[in-house]
């Protein structure tokens, strides 16, 4: 079981859009539309931002969106705001277990 | 509003067993729609799923930790617990408990605040 692959860091200016990729395999991301995304600010617990690949929980801004193509899921944040600066993790169901991505640090310039 | 709270020793000696409990409040642990999970995060590193349990006691574990992990549930106390044996410094991490929704999809929400466990003599 290997971690999903995410870029270590991405950055963008306020108002811009960024996309974070999450690459897995045909055994996890590619086989199920069950990717979730979590935002984590320093010293805080992760917070659910996207589930089932593209659905937003109540209370999460519609600036956050998710998609999937093949073995790669993506999280897009539009209209970047300073408060979006955080670590982001993808997570996928993989049959009998669960696998997380290595995390991506988003810097808002 | 469902809340989860981790509790247990913050310091464990090498080769001993790490034991943590997660107390669920604001809802029942005995729901058919959920599993309950443990996730950890070493300092400065990413998240690692440890394992999950159903209220009936059915479990599934991270293959890389399976030989050392036991997760159990106590429905009378609305709690579930983690035991990790033969710990080393590599097991030093913030340990989170979370509800794992399984009714339609698969996601963790909400999470506990986390508890730091340090393995050191």
Short mmCIF file of C-alpha atoms in Angstrom, two decimals:
data_model
loop_
_atom_site.label_atom_id
_atom_site.label_comp_id
_atom_site.label_asym_id
_atom_site.label_seq_id
_atom_site.Cartn_x
_atom_site.Cartn_y
_atom_site.Cartn_z
CA UNK A 1 0.00 0.00 0.00
CA UNK A 2 1.70 3.21 -1.18
CA UNK A 3 0.68 6.75 -0.39
CA UNK A 4 -1.09 8.71 -3.09
CA UNK A 5 1.20 11.17 -4.86
CA UNK A 6 0.67 14.89 -4.35
CA UNK A 7 2.98 17.83 -5.18
CA UNK A 8 4.84 18.94 -2.08
CA UNK A 9 3.86 22.56 -2.58
CA UNK A 10 1.82 24.90 -4.73
CA UNK A 11 1.38 28.64 -4.57
CA UNK A 12 -0.82 31.35 -5.96
CA UNK A 13 -1.73 34.98 -5.52
CA UNK A 14 -4.99 36.17 -3.99
CA UNK A 15 -7.83 35.89 -6.49
CA UNK A 16 -6.08 33.30 -8.64
CA UNK A 17 -6.97 29.62 -9.01
CA UNK A 18 -4.77 26.67 -8.19
CA UNK A 19 -5.11 22.92 -8.67
CA UNK A 20 -3.63 20.19 -6.52
CA UNK A 21 -3.27 16.76 -8.09
CA UNK A 22 -3.49 13.41 -6.34
CA UNK A 23 -2.25 10.42 -8.30
CA UNK A 24 -2.99 6.87 -7.28
CA UNK A 25 -3.44 3.58 -9.06
CA UNK A 26 -6.14 1.42 -10.60
CA UNK A 27 -6.50 -0.17 -7.14
CA UNK A 28 -7.58 3.01 -5.38
CA UNK A 29 -8.31 6.34 -7.11
CA UNK A 30 -8.89 4.72 -10.47
CA UNK A 31 -11.31 2.09 -9.22
CA UNK A 32 -13.57 4.16 -6.98
CA UNK A 33 -15.10 7.62 -7.06
CA UNK A 34 -14.37 7.81 -3.35
CA UNK A 35 -11.67 10.44 -3.00
CA UNK A 36 -11.94 12.95 -0.19
CA UNK A 37 -9.89 16.09 0.46
CA UNK A 38 -8.90 17.62 3.79
CA UNK A 39 -7.58 21.04 4.75
CA UNK A 40 -5.25 21.31 7.72
CA UNK A 41 -4.07 24.52 9.29
CA UNK A 42 -0.98 24.41 11.57
CA UNK A 43 -1.70 22.78 14.89
CA UNK A 44 -5.28 21.93 13.92
CA UNK A 45 -7.12 18.77 13.02
CA UNK A 46 -7.88 18.09 9.35
CA UNK A 47 -11.19 19.42 8.01
CA UNK A 48 -13.24 17.73 5.31
CA UNK A 49 -13.48 19.88 2.16
CA UNK A 50 -14.57 17.45 -0.59
CA UNK A 51 -16.03 13.95 -0.48
CA UNK A 52 -17.00 11.41 -3.14
CA UNK A 53 -14.61 13.15 -5.48
CA UNK A 54 -16.58 16.34 -6.08
CA UNK A 55 -19.17 16.94 -3.37
CA UNK A 56 -18.86 19.76 -0.84
CA UNK A 57 -20.05 19.43 2.76
CA UNK A 58 -22.39 22.06 4.07
CA UNK A 59 -20.44 25.15 5.05
CA UNK A 60 -17.53 24.67 2.67
CA UNK A 61 -17.08 27.48 0.17
CA UNK A 62 -18.03 26.81 -3.44
CA UNK A 63 -14.56 28.08 -4.34
CA UNK A 64 -13.46 24.51 -3.60
CA UNK A 65 -14.14 21.87 -6.23
CA UNK A 66 -12.99 18.34 -6.96
CA UNK A 67 -12.69 16.16 -10.03
CA UNK A 68 -11.15 12.92 -11.24
CA UNK A 69 -9.67 11.58 -14.43
CA UNK A 70 -8.35 8.06 -14.54
CA UNK A 71 -6.01 7.44 -11.62
CA UNK A 72 -5.69 11.15 -10.76
CA UNK A 73 -7.98 13.24 -8.60
CA UNK A 74 -7.73 17.00 -8.38
CA UNK A 75 -8.71 19.75 -5.99
CA UNK A 76 -9.20 23.22 -7.44
CA UNK A 77 -9.43 26.35 -5.31
CA UNK A 78 -10.64 29.43 -7.15
CA UNK A 79 -10.48 33.04 -5.97
CA UNK A 80 -7.62 32.29 -3.59
CA UNK A 81 -7.83 33.93 -0.20
CA UNK A 82 -5.22 34.29 2.52
CA UNK A 83 -7.20 31.92 4.76
CA UNK A 84 -6.78 29.12 2.19
CA UNK A 85 -3.09 28.86 3.07
CA UNK A 86 -2.83 25.41 4.64
CA UNK A 87 -1.83 21.81 3.99
CA UNK A 88 -4.17 19.75 1.82
CA UNK A 89 -4.47 15.96 1.82
CA UNK A 90 -6.29 13.64 -0.51
CA UNK A 91 -7.60 10.29 0.65
CA UNK A 92 -8.97 7.31 -1.25
CA UNK A 93 -10.87 4.16 -0.46
CA UNK A 94 -8.84 1.18 -1.68
CA UNK A 95 -11.01 -1.85 -1.12
CA UNK A 96 -10.09 -3.24 2.27
CA UNK A 97 -8.16 -0.20 3.36
CA UNK A 98 -7.66 3.55 3.11
CA UNK A 99 -4.75 5.51 1.69
CA UNK A 100 -3.79 9.17 2.11
CA UNK A 101 -1.69 11.40 -0.09
CA UNK A 102 1.56 12.84 1.20
CA UNK A 103 0.08 16.31 1.49
CA UNK A 104 0.50 19.61 -0.37
CA UNK A 105 1.43 22.90 1.24
CA UNK A 106 -0.51 25.76 -0.31
CA UNK A 107 1.10 29.18 -0.02
CA UNK A 108 -0.92 32.29 -0.81
CA UNK A 109 1.60 34.87 -2.01
CA UNK B 1 -23.24 18.01 16.97
CA UNK B 2 -20.99 14.97 17.01
CA UNK B 3 -17.68 15.39 18.79
CA UNK B 4 -14.73 13.06 19.29
CA UNK B 5 -12.06 13.33 21.96
CA UNK B 6 -8.83 11.35 22.19
CA UNK B 7 -7.33 10.51 25.56
CA UNK B 8 -4.36 8.55 26.86
CA UNK B 9 -0.72 8.84 27.94
CA UNK B 10 1.37 11.42 26.13
CA UNK B 11 4.61 9.54 26.74
CA UNK B 12 5.29 5.87 26.07
CA UNK B 13 8.57 3.98 26.47
CA UNK B 14 10.13 2.13 23.55
CA UNK B 15 8.99 -1.50 23.19
CA UNK B 16 5.86 -0.83 25.27
CA UNK B 17 2.25 -0.61 24.11
CA UNK B 18 0.60 2.68 23.19
CA UNK B 19 -3.04 2.84 24.32
CA UNK B 20 -5.53 5.54 23.36
CA UNK B 21 -9.28 5.93 23.71
CA UNK B 22 -11.67 8.00 21.63
CA UNK B 23 -14.88 9.13 23.33
CA UNK B 24 -17.80 9.96 21.04
CA UNK B 25 -20.37 12.49 22.22
CA UNK B 26 -23.45 13.97 20.60
CA UNK B 27 -24.32 10.76 18.78
CA UNK B 28 -24.26 6.99 19.03
CA UNK B 29 -21.28 4.90 18.06
CA UNK B 30 -23.74 2.09 17.21
CA UNK B 31 -24.87 3.41 13.85
CA UNK B 32 -24.99 1.26 10.76
CA UNK B 33 -23.78 4.14 8.58
CA UNK B 34 -20.38 4.59 10.14
CA UNK B 35 -17.06 3.04 10.95
CA UNK B 36 -14.71 4.72 13.43
CA UNK B 37 -11.09 5.29 12.57
CA UNK B 38 -7.63 6.12 13.84
CA UNK B 39 -5.22 8.24 11.82
CA UNK B 40 -1.78 9.47 12.87
CA UNK B 41 0.59 12.23 11.80
CA UNK B 42 4.29 12.22 12.73
CA UNK B 43 5.68 15.69 13.46
CA UNK B 44 6.10 17.62 10.23
CA UNK B 45 4.82 14.73 8.11
CA UNK B 46 1.63 13.57 6.43
CA UNK B 47 -1.40 11.61 7.53
CA UNK B 48 -1.35 7.82 7.85
CA UNK B 49 -4.46 5.70 8.27
CA UNK B 50 -4.06 3.15 11.08
CA UNK B 51 -7.34 1.29 10.99
CA UNK B 52 -11.11 1.40 11.40
CA UNK B 53 -13.78 -0.43 13.38
CA UNK B 54 -17.54 -0.99 13.12
CA UNK B 55 -19.74 -1.00 16.22
CA UNK B 56 -20.10 -4.77 15.85
CA UNK B 57 -16.34 -5.13 16.27
CA UNK B 58 -15.47 -5.71 12.63
CA UNK B 59 -12.08 -4.19 11.88
CA UNK B 60 -9.70 -3.50 9.08
CA UNK B 61 -6.14 -2.31 9.46
CA UNK B 62 -3.32 -0.69 7.54
CA UNK B 63 -1.31 -3.67 6.23
CA UNK B 64 1.95 -2.00 7.26
CA UNK B 65 0.83 -1.80 10.91
CA UNK B 66 -1.48 -4.78 11.14
CA UNK B 67 0.86 -6.99 13.14
CA UNK B 68 1.05 -4.42 15.95
CA UNK B 69 -2.42 -2.83 15.97
CA UNK B 70 -5.60 -3.73 17.81
CA UNK B 71 -8.70 -1.53 17.63
CA UNK B 72 -11.67 -2.31 19.86
CA UNK B 73 -15.07 -0.78 20.61
CA UNK B 74 -17.12 -0.37 23.79
CA UNK B 75 -20.65 0.57 22.77
CA UNK B 76 -21.80 0.88 26.40
CA UNK B 77 -19.34 3.75 26.88
CA UNK B 78 -19.61 5.12 23.32
CA UNK B 79 -15.87 4.69 22.96
CA UNK B 80 -13.37 2.97 20.74
CA UNK B 81 -9.73 2.31 21.48
CA UNK B 82 -6.34 1.83 19.86
CA UNK B 83 -3.48 -0.34 21.02
CA UNK B 84 -0.15 -0.26 19.20
CA UNK B 85 2.46 -2.67 20.50
CA UNK B 86 6.26 -2.68 20.43
CA UNK B 87 6.48 1.04 19.77
CA UNK B 88 9.62 2.82 18.61
CA UNK B 89 10.49 6.47 18.09
CA UNK B 90 8.96 6.18 14.61
CA UNK B 91 5.55 5.86 16.27
CA UNK B 92 5.83 9.36 17.76
CA UNK B 93 2.92 11.25 16.24
CA UNK B 94 -0.30 13.14 16.77
CA UNK B 95 -3.01 10.51 16.87
CA UNK B 96 -6.48 11.44 15.62
CA UNK B 97 -9.76 9.60 15.87
CA UNK B 98 -12.51 10.27 13.35
CA UNK B 99 -15.88 9.04 12.16
CA UNK B 100 -15.66 7.20 8.83
CA UNK B 101 -18.83 7.51 6.79
CA UNK B 102 -19.56 4.37 4.77
CA UNK B 103 -23.27 4.55 3.96
CA UNK B 104 -22.79 5.84 0.43
CA UNK B 105 -19.25 7.11 0.12
CA UNK B 106 -16.12 6.92 2.20
CA UNK B 107 -14.84 9.91 4.13
CA UNK B 108 -13.67 10.99 7.59
CA UNK B 109 -15.78 13.60 9.37
CA UNK B 110 -15.58 14.91 12.00
CA UNK B 111 -12.13 14.51 13.52
CA UNK B 112 -11.01 14.75 17.11
CA UNK B 113 -8.54 17.46 18.04
CA UNK B 114 -5.68 14.96 18.17
CA UNK B 115 -3.30 13.93 20.92
CA UNK B 116 0.49 13.90 20.73
CA UNK B 117 2.13 10.66 21.78
CA UNK B 118 5.90 10.69 22.21
CA UNK B 119 7.88 7.47 22.33
CA UNK B 120 10.95 8.00 24.46
CA UNK B 121 12.73 6.45 27.41
#
